[in-house]
PDB file of C-alpha atoms in Angstrom:
ATOM      1  CA  ASP K   1      99.564 104.294  68.734  1.00  0.00           C
ATOM      2  CA  THR K   2     102.936 102.520  68.975  1.00  0.00           C
ATOM      3  CA  GLY K   3     102.513 100.602  65.738  1.00  0.00           C
ATOM      4  CA  VAL K   4     102.002  97.268  67.492  1.00  0.00           C
ATOM      5  CA  SER K   5      98.476  95.902  67.277  1.00  0.00           C
ATOM      6  CA  GLN K   6      96.768  93.117  69.170  1.00  0.00           C
ATOM      7  CA  ASP K   7      93.530  91.327  68.508  1.00  0.00           C
ATOM      8  CA  PRO K   8      91.123  90.920  70.159  1.00  0.00           C
ATOM      9  CA  ARG K   9      91.265  93.718  72.720  1.00  0.00           C
ATOM     10  CA  HIS K  10      88.937  91.856  75.063  1.00  0.00           C
ATOM     11  CA  LYS K  11      88.035  88.196  75.348  1.00  0.00           C
ATOM     12  CA  ILE K  12      85.571  86.603  77.726  1.00  0.00           C
ATOM     13  CA  THR K  13      85.523  82.842  77.770  1.00  0.00           C
ATOM     14  CA  LYS K  14      84.323  79.977  79.904  1.00  0.00           C
ATOM     15  CA  ARG K  15      86.704  77.809  81.865  1.00  0.00           C
ATOM     16  CA  GLY K  16      87.961  74.927  79.765  1.00  0.00           C
ATOM     17  CA  GLN K  17      87.695  76.707  76.423  1.00  0.00           C
ATOM     18  CA  ASN K  18      90.662  77.430  74.153  1.00  0.00           C
ATOM     19  CA  VAL K  19      91.538  80.991  73.187  1.00  0.00           C
ATOM     20  CA  THR K  20      93.981  82.461  70.677  1.00  0.00           C
ATOM     21  CA  PHE K  21      95.407  85.971  70.597  1.00  0.00           C
ATOM     22  CA  ARG K  22      97.215  87.664  67.755  1.00  0.00           C
ATOM     23  CA  CYS K  23      99.979  90.262  67.782  1.00  0.00           C
ATOM     24  CA  ASP K  24     101.164  92.253  64.772  1.00  0.00           C
ATOM     25  CA  PRO K  25     104.530  93.873  65.545  1.00  0.00           C
ATOM     26  CA  ILE K  26     106.189  96.810  63.839  1.00  0.00           C
ATOM     27  CA  SER K  27     107.172  95.355  60.479  1.00  0.00           C
ATOM     28  CA  GLU K  28     110.960  95.686  60.641  1.00  0.00           C
ATOM     29  CA  HIS K  29     111.237  94.458  64.233  1.00  0.00           C
ATOM     30  CA  ASN K  30     113.009  91.135  64.668  1.00  0.00           C
ATOM     31  CA  ARG K  31     112.120  90.535  68.285  1.00  0.00           C
ATOM     32  CA  LEU K  32     108.636  89.871  69.613  1.00  0.00           C
ATOM     33  CA  TYR K  33     107.811  89.413  73.286  1.00  0.00           C
ATOM     34  CA  TRP K  34     104.740  88.197  75.140  1.00  0.00           C
ATOM     35  CA  TYR K  35     104.047  89.357  78.689  1.00  0.00           C
ATOM     36  CA  ARG K  36     101.194  88.799  81.117  1.00  0.00           C
ATOM     37  CA  GLN K  37      99.942  91.385  83.608  1.00  0.00           C
ATOM     38  CA  THR K  38      97.522  90.789  86.458  1.00  0.00           C
ATOM     39  CA  LEU K  39      95.740  93.546  88.330  1.00  0.00           C
ATOM     40  CA  GLY K  40      98.048  95.702  90.437  1.00  0.00           C
ATOM     41  CA  GLN K  41     101.183  93.963  89.252  1.00  0.00           C
ATOM     42  CA  GLY K  42     103.851  94.733  86.714  1.00  0.00           C
ATOM     43  CA  PRO K  43     103.985  92.662  83.539  1.00  0.00           C
ATOM     44  CA  GLU K  44     105.708  89.259  83.673  1.00  0.00           C
ATOM     45  CA  PHE K  45     107.713  87.771  80.838  1.00  0.00           C
ATOM     46  CA  LEU K  46     106.202  84.753  79.078  1.00  0.00           C
ATOM     47  CA  THR K  47     108.219  84.128  75.929  1.00  0.00           C
ATOM     48  CA  TYR K  48     110.021  85.807  73.066  1.00  0.00           C
ATOM     49  CA  PHE K  49     110.917  85.253  69.420  1.00  0.00           C
ATOM     50  CA  GLN K  50     113.893  86.267  67.357  1.00  0.00           C
ATOM     51  CA  ASN K  51     112.335  86.282  63.889  1.00  0.00           C
ATOM     52  CA  GLU K  52     110.459  82.937  63.729  1.00  0.00           C
ATOM     53  CA  ALA K  53     112.536  81.182  66.398  1.00  0.00           C
ATOM     54  CA  GLN K  54     111.131  80.956  69.923  1.00  0.00           C
ATOM     55  CA  LEU K  55     114.268  81.442  72.000  1.00  0.00           C
ATOM     56  CA  GLU K  56     113.090  81.431  75.593  1.00  0.00           C
ATOM     57  CA  LYS K  57     110.024  80.467  77.589  1.00  0.00           C
ATOM     58  CA  SER K  58     109.314  81.463  81.165  1.00  0.00           C
ATOM     59  CA  ARG K  59     108.369  78.814  83.698  1.00  0.00           C
ATOM     60  CA  LEU K  60     105.050  80.720  83.847  1.00  0.00           C
ATOM     61  CA  LEU K  61     104.303  79.305  80.401  1.00  0.00           C
ATOM     62  CA  SER K  62     102.677  75.999  81.286  1.00  0.00           C
ATOM     63  CA  ASP K  63     102.103  73.301  78.686  1.00  0.00           C
ATOM     64  CA  ARG K  64      98.618  74.735  78.121  1.00  0.00           C
ATOM     65  CA  PHE K  65     100.239  77.774  76.526  1.00  0.00           C
ATOM     66  CA  SER K  66     101.770  77.786  73.080  1.00  0.00           C
ATOM     67  CA  ALA K  67     103.105  80.613  70.977  1.00  0.00           C
ATOM     68  CA  GLU K  68     104.099  80.778  67.345  1.00  0.00           C
ATOM     69  CA  ARG K  69     105.566  83.273  64.943  1.00  0.00           C
ATOM     70  CA  PRO K  70     105.443  81.255  61.730  1.00  0.00           C
ATOM     71  CA  LYS K  71     106.887  83.699  59.228  1.00  0.00           C
ATOM     72  CA  GLY K  72     108.718  85.984  61.575  1.00  0.00           C
ATOM     73  CA  SER K  73     105.976  88.564  61.317  1.00  0.00           C
ATOM     74  CA  PHE K  74     102.772  88.252  63.373  1.00  0.00           C
ATOM     75  CA  SER K  75     102.578  85.990  66.391  1.00  0.00           C
ATOM     76  CA  THR K  76      99.818  84.013  68.069  1.00  0.00           C
ATOM     77  CA  LEU K  77      99.476  82.969  71.682  1.00  0.00           C
ATOM     78  CA  GLU K  78      97.090  80.097  72.380  1.00  0.00           C
ATOM     79  CA  ILE K  79      95.838  79.014  75.774  1.00  0.00           C
ATOM     80  CA  GLN K  80      94.192  75.610  75.921  1.00  0.00           C
ATOM     81  CA  ARG K  81      91.727  74.525  78.588  1.00  0.00           C
ATOM     82  CA  THR K  82      91.594  77.975  80.138  1.00  0.00           C
ATOM     83  CA  GLU K  83      91.471  78.331  83.913  1.00  0.00           C
ATOM     84  CA  GLN K  84      90.252  81.256  86.004  1.00  0.00           C
ATOM     85  CA  GLY K  85      93.848  81.966  86.969  1.00  0.00           C
ATOM     86  CA  ASP K  86      94.594  82.744  83.335  1.00  0.00           C
ATOM     87  CA  SER K  87      92.518  85.925  83.592  1.00  0.00           C
ATOM     88  CA  ALA K  88      94.943  88.753  82.913  1.00  0.00           C
ATOM     89  CA  MET K  89      96.070  91.311  80.356  1.00  0.00           C
ATOM     90  CA  TYR K  90      98.283  89.708  77.707  1.00  0.00           C
ATOM     91  CA  LEU K  91     100.742  92.182  76.265  1.00  0.00           C
ATOM     92  CA  CYS K  92     102.836  91.915  73.148  1.00  0.00           C
ATOM     93  CA  ALA K  93     105.914  94.026  72.474  1.00  0.00           C
ATOM     94  CA  SER K  94     108.373  94.230  69.627  1.00  0.00           C
ATOM     95  CA  SER K  95     111.856  95.627  69.203  1.00  0.00           C
ATOM     96  CA  LEU K  96     114.580  95.844  66.605  1.00  0.00           C
ATOM     97  CA  GLY K  97     116.751  93.435  68.547  1.00  0.00           C
ATOM     98  CA  PHE K  98     119.268  92.838  71.282  1.00  0.00           C
ATOM     99  CA  VAL K  99     122.073  95.062  70.121  1.00  0.00           C
ATOM    100  CA  GLY K 100     125.534  94.984  71.647  1.00  0.00           C
ATOM    101  CA  GLY K 101     124.340  92.968  74.626  1.00  0.00           C
ATOM    102  CA  ARG K 102     121.743  95.584  75.507  1.00  0.00           C
ATOM    103  CA  THR K 103     117.990  95.445  75.473  1.00  0.00           C
ATOM    104  CA  ASP K 104     116.467  97.674  72.814  1.00  0.00           C
ATOM    105  CA  THR K 105     113.449  99.921  73.275  1.00  0.00           C
ATOM    106  CA  GLN K 106     110.336  97.767  73.244  1.00  0.00           C
ATOM    107  CA  TYR K 107     107.091  98.992  71.707  1.00  0.00           C
ATOM    108  CA  PHE K 108     103.988  97.608  73.342  1.00  0.00           C
ATOM    109  CA  GLY K 109     100.623  96.769  71.891  1.00  0.00           C
ATOM    110  CA  PRO K 110      97.395  97.760  73.658  1.00  0.00           C
ATOM    111  CA  GLY K 111      97.003  94.290  75.155  1.00  0.00           C
ATOM    112  CA  THR K 112      94.293  91.661  75.148  1.00  0.00           C
ATOM    113  CA  ARG K 113      92.298  91.481  78.357  1.00  0.00           C
ATOM    114  CA  LEU K 114      91.212  87.896  79.027  1.00  0.00           C
ATOM    115  CA  THR K 115      88.451  87.080  81.474  1.00  0.00           C
ATOM    116  CA  VAL K 116      87.839  83.414  82.233  1.00  0.00           C
ATOM    117  CA  LEU K 117      84.465  82.759  83.864  1.00  0.00           C
TER     118      LEU K 117
ATOM    119  CA  LYS G   1     112.438  89.727  97.366  1.00  0.00           C
ATOM    120  CA  ASN G   2     111.545  91.028  93.915  1.00  0.00           C
ATOM    121  CA  GLU G   3     114.395  91.671  91.537  1.00  0.00           C
ATOM    122  CA  VAL G   4     113.026  95.164  90.828  1.00  0.00           C
ATOM    123  CA  GLU G   5     111.574  97.240  93.652  1.00  0.00           C
ATOM    124  CA  GLN G   6     109.799 100.552  93.203  1.00  0.00           C
ATOM    125  CA  SER G   7     108.769 103.177  95.703  1.00  0.00           C
ATOM    126  CA  PRO G   8     106.365 104.573  96.479  1.00  0.00           C
ATOM    127  CA  GLN G   9     103.594 102.242  95.321  1.00  0.00           C
ATOM    128  CA  ASN G  10     101.103 105.112  95.252  1.00  0.00           C
ATOM    129  CA  LEU G  11     101.739 108.829  95.000  1.00  0.00           C
ATOM    130  CA  THR G  12      99.321 111.742  95.075  1.00  0.00           C
ATOM    131  CA  ALA G  13     100.585 115.199  94.192  1.00  0.00           C
ATOM    132  CA  GLN G  14      99.219 118.653  93.559  1.00  0.00           C
ATOM    133  CA  GLU G  15      99.618 120.150  90.119  1.00  0.00           C
ATOM    134  CA  GLY G  16     102.987 121.858  89.813  1.00  0.00           C
ATOM    135  CA  GLU G  17     104.815 119.697  92.357  1.00  0.00           C
ATOM    136  CA  PHE G  18     108.163 118.042  91.689  1.00  0.00           C
ATOM    137  CA  ILE G  19     107.795 114.271  91.737  1.00  0.00           C
ATOM    138  CA  THR G  20     110.350 111.528  92.305  1.00  0.00           C
ATOM    139  CA  ILE G  21     109.833 107.806  91.807  1.00  0.00           C
ATOM    140  CA  ASN G  22     112.571 105.411  92.871  1.00  0.00           C
ATOM    141  CA  CYS G  23     113.677 102.040  91.530  1.00  0.00           C
ATOM    142  CA  SER G  24     116.177  99.602  92.993  1.00  0.00           C
ATOM    143  CA  TYR G  25     117.269  96.373  91.366  1.00  0.00           C
ATOM    144  CA  SER G  26     119.254  93.377  92.514  1.00  0.00           C
ATOM    145  CA  VAL G  27     120.347  91.777  89.252  1.00  0.00           C
ATOM    146  CA  GLY G  28     122.985  92.614  86.698  1.00  0.00           C
ATOM    147  CA  ILE G  29     121.441  94.566  83.882  1.00  0.00           C
ATOM    148  CA  SER G  30     122.170  95.650  80.353  1.00  0.00           C
ATOM    149  CA  ALA G  31     119.859  98.661  80.529  1.00  0.00           C
ATOM    150  CA  LEU G  32     117.096 100.118  82.672  1.00  0.00           C
ATOM    151  CA  HIS G  33     113.781 101.231  81.257  1.00  0.00           C
ATOM    152  CA  TRP G  34     111.120 103.599  82.534  1.00  0.00           C
ATOM    153  CA  LEU G  35     107.659 103.064  81.081  1.00  0.00           C
ATOM    154  CA  GLN G  36     104.288 104.733  81.464  1.00  0.00           C
ATOM    155  CA  GLN G  37     101.004 102.848  81.552  1.00  0.00           C
ATOM    156  CA  HIS G  38      97.669 104.607  81.245  1.00  0.00           C
ATOM    157  CA  PRO G  39      94.309 103.168  82.309  1.00  0.00           C
ATOM    158  CA  GLY G  40      93.243 100.658  79.679  1.00  0.00           C
ATOM    159  CA  GLY G  41      96.664  99.083  79.530  1.00  0.00           C
ATOM    160  CA  GLY G  42      98.735 100.825  76.877  1.00  0.00           C
ATOM    161  CA  ILE G  43     102.428 100.954  77.808  1.00  0.00           C
ATOM    162  CA  VAL G  44     104.784 103.557  76.388  1.00  0.00           C
ATOM    163  CA  SER G  45     108.538 103.529  76.765  1.00  0.00           C
ATOM    164  CA  LEU G  46     109.811 106.771  78.301  1.00  0.00           C
ATOM    165  CA  PHE G  47     113.525 106.135  78.746  1.00  0.00           C
ATOM    166  CA  MET G  48     116.152 103.483  78.245  1.00  0.00           C
ATOM    167  CA  LEU G  49     119.405 104.201  80.037  1.00  0.00           C
ATOM    168  CA  SER G  50     122.532 102.396  81.099  1.00  0.00           C
ATOM    169  CA  SER G  51     124.411 105.265  82.723  1.00  0.00           C
ATOM    170  CA  GLY G  52     124.062 108.861  83.821  1.00  0.00           C
ATOM    171  CA  LYS G  53     120.991 110.895  83.096  1.00  0.00           C
ATOM    172  CA  LYS G  54     118.457 111.492  80.340  1.00  0.00           C
ATOM    173  CA  LYS G  55     115.931 114.293  79.949  1.00  0.00           C
ATOM    174  CA  HIS G  56     112.844 114.546  77.801  1.00  0.00           C
ATOM    175  CA  GLY G  57     110.639 117.545  78.330  1.00  0.00           C
ATOM    176  CA  ARG G  58     109.587 117.626  81.979  1.00  0.00           C
ATOM    177  CA  LEU G  59     110.834 114.102  82.616  1.00  0.00           C
ATOM    178  CA  ILE G  60     114.314 113.273  83.885  1.00  0.00           C
ATOM    179  CA  ALA G  61     115.716 109.801  84.511  1.00  0.00           C
ATOM    180  CA  THR G  62     118.926 109.034  86.366  1.00  0.00           C
ATOM    181  CA  ILE G  63     120.758 105.828  87.118  1.00  0.00           C
ATOM    182  CA  ASN G  64     123.557 104.905  89.524  1.00  0.00           C
ATOM    183  CA  ILE G  65     124.983 101.592  88.376  1.00  0.00           C
ATOM    184  CA  GLN G  66     127.160 101.093  91.454  1.00  0.00           C
ATOM    185  CA  GLU G  67     124.203 101.544  93.803  1.00  0.00           C
ATOM    186  CA  LYS G  68     121.778  99.701  91.471  1.00  0.00           C
ATOM    187  CA  HIS G  69     119.320 102.550  91.748  1.00  0.00           C
ATOM    188  CA  SER G  70     117.402 104.744  89.352  1.00  0.00           C
ATOM    189  CA  SER G  71     115.037 107.667  89.776  1.00  0.00           C
ATOM    190  CA  LEU G  72     112.381 109.185  87.552  1.00  0.00           C
ATOM    191  CA  HIS G  73     111.626 112.846  88.164  1.00  0.00           C
ATOM    192  CA  ILE G  74     108.712 114.871  86.847  1.00  0.00           C
ATOM    193  CA  THR G  75     109.011 118.634  87.063  1.00  0.00           C
ATOM    194  CA  ALA G  76     105.967 120.934  87.142  1.00  0.00           C
ATOM    195  CA  SER G  77     103.593 117.970  87.336  1.00  0.00           C
ATOM    196  CA  HIS G  78     100.250 118.142  85.537  1.00  0.00           C
ATOM    197  CA  PRO G  79      97.054 116.089  85.854  1.00  0.00           C
ATOM    198  CA  ARG G  80      97.804 114.508  82.462  1.00  0.00           C
ATOM    199  CA  ASP G  81     100.898 112.939  84.062  1.00  0.00           C
ATOM    200  CA  SER G  82      98.558 110.721  86.099  1.00  0.00           C
ATOM    201  CA  ALA G  83      99.428 107.154  85.176  1.00  0.00           C
ATOM    202  CA  VAL G  84     101.319 104.121  86.425  1.00  0.00           C
ATOM    203  CA  TYR G  85     105.078 104.454  86.030  1.00  0.00           C
ATOM    204  CA  ILE G  86     106.967 101.198  85.720  1.00  0.00           C
ATOM    205  CA  CYS G  87     110.663 100.528  86.094  1.00  0.00           C
ATOM    206  CA  ALA G  88     112.062  97.547  84.194  1.00  0.00           C
ATOM    207  CA  VAL G  89     115.516  96.111  83.773  1.00  0.00           C
ATOM    208  CA  GLY G  90     116.875  94.313  80.759  1.00  0.00           C
ATOM    209  CA  GLY G  91     117.489  90.617  81.369  1.00  0.00           C
ATOM    210  CA  SER G  92     120.269  88.562  79.850  1.00  0.00           C
ATOM    211  CA  GLN G  93     118.125  87.535  76.873  1.00  0.00           C
ATOM    212  CA  GLY G  94     116.627  90.915  76.157  1.00  0.00           C
ATOM    213  CA  ASN G  95     113.374  90.337  78.003  1.00  0.00           C
ATOM    214  CA  LEU G  96     112.329  92.922  80.576  1.00  0.00           C
ATOM    215  CA  ILE G  97     111.935  92.287  84.307  1.00  0.00           C
ATOM    216  CA  PHE G  98     109.359  94.718  85.654  1.00  0.00           C
ATOM    217  CA  GLY G  99     108.700  96.380  88.968  1.00  0.00           C
ATOM    218  CA  LYS G 100     105.139  96.522  90.226  1.00  0.00           C
ATOM    219  CA  GLY G 101     104.719 100.128  89.219  1.00  0.00           C
ATOM    220  CA  THR G 102     104.002 103.414  90.957  1.00  0.00           C
ATOM    221  CA  LYS G 103     100.506 104.797  90.579  1.00  0.00           C
ATOM    222  CA  LEU G 104     100.708 108.582  90.279  1.00  0.00           C
ATOM    223  CA  SER G 105      97.722 110.843  90.643  1.00  0.00           C
ATOM    224  CA  VAL G 106      98.196 114.566  90.077  1.00  0.00           C
ATOM    225  CA  LYS G 107      95.351 116.719  91.376  1.00  0.00           C
ATOM    226  CA  PRO G 108      94.499 120.071  89.777  1.00  0.00           C
TER     227      PRO G 108
END
């Protein structure tokens, strides 16, 4: 257990439905990242937060995706009008920060596996 | 061409063998990370390094900044080492850019 939790662990939904995932990072961590991983591939960056501010979004994050971190603690990732291509593992990670121009160790949650039928 | 390339993609070894996984990258980095992913998805950070060599137990990670290359070595491999090993480099904003991973299977 890394200290980062995600909920739910699995989600099966029908195409066109909206889904929301939650990530609870390690409490003192300022940075929170969302990644997506499809079968046989490494994770791909989606977006990240520094406290409550969303600082960067990947071009993979279409307008159907939205992420929030309202109080700088937990974060949610919502996918609207899901498509079969959204089926993947959604991973959350947190870290203390970006110190001295270097990436810090990231602690990953167990992931939410989304299946869109 | 991917920014982070790993080799081999799959590796099968007998218990006790010395294992090497390689990672090459094409972008400027702030740090390189080695991570381990077990079936079911959980990812654990093994090493973060920006120069030289680090050792933790039976695991050793090295990096050559000039050649943009890193290696992960496992000495005296054990079946519990079976997992996917992922190399990732730190991007300019702190996000990680991942390789596709190396699936290691250690047979007893």
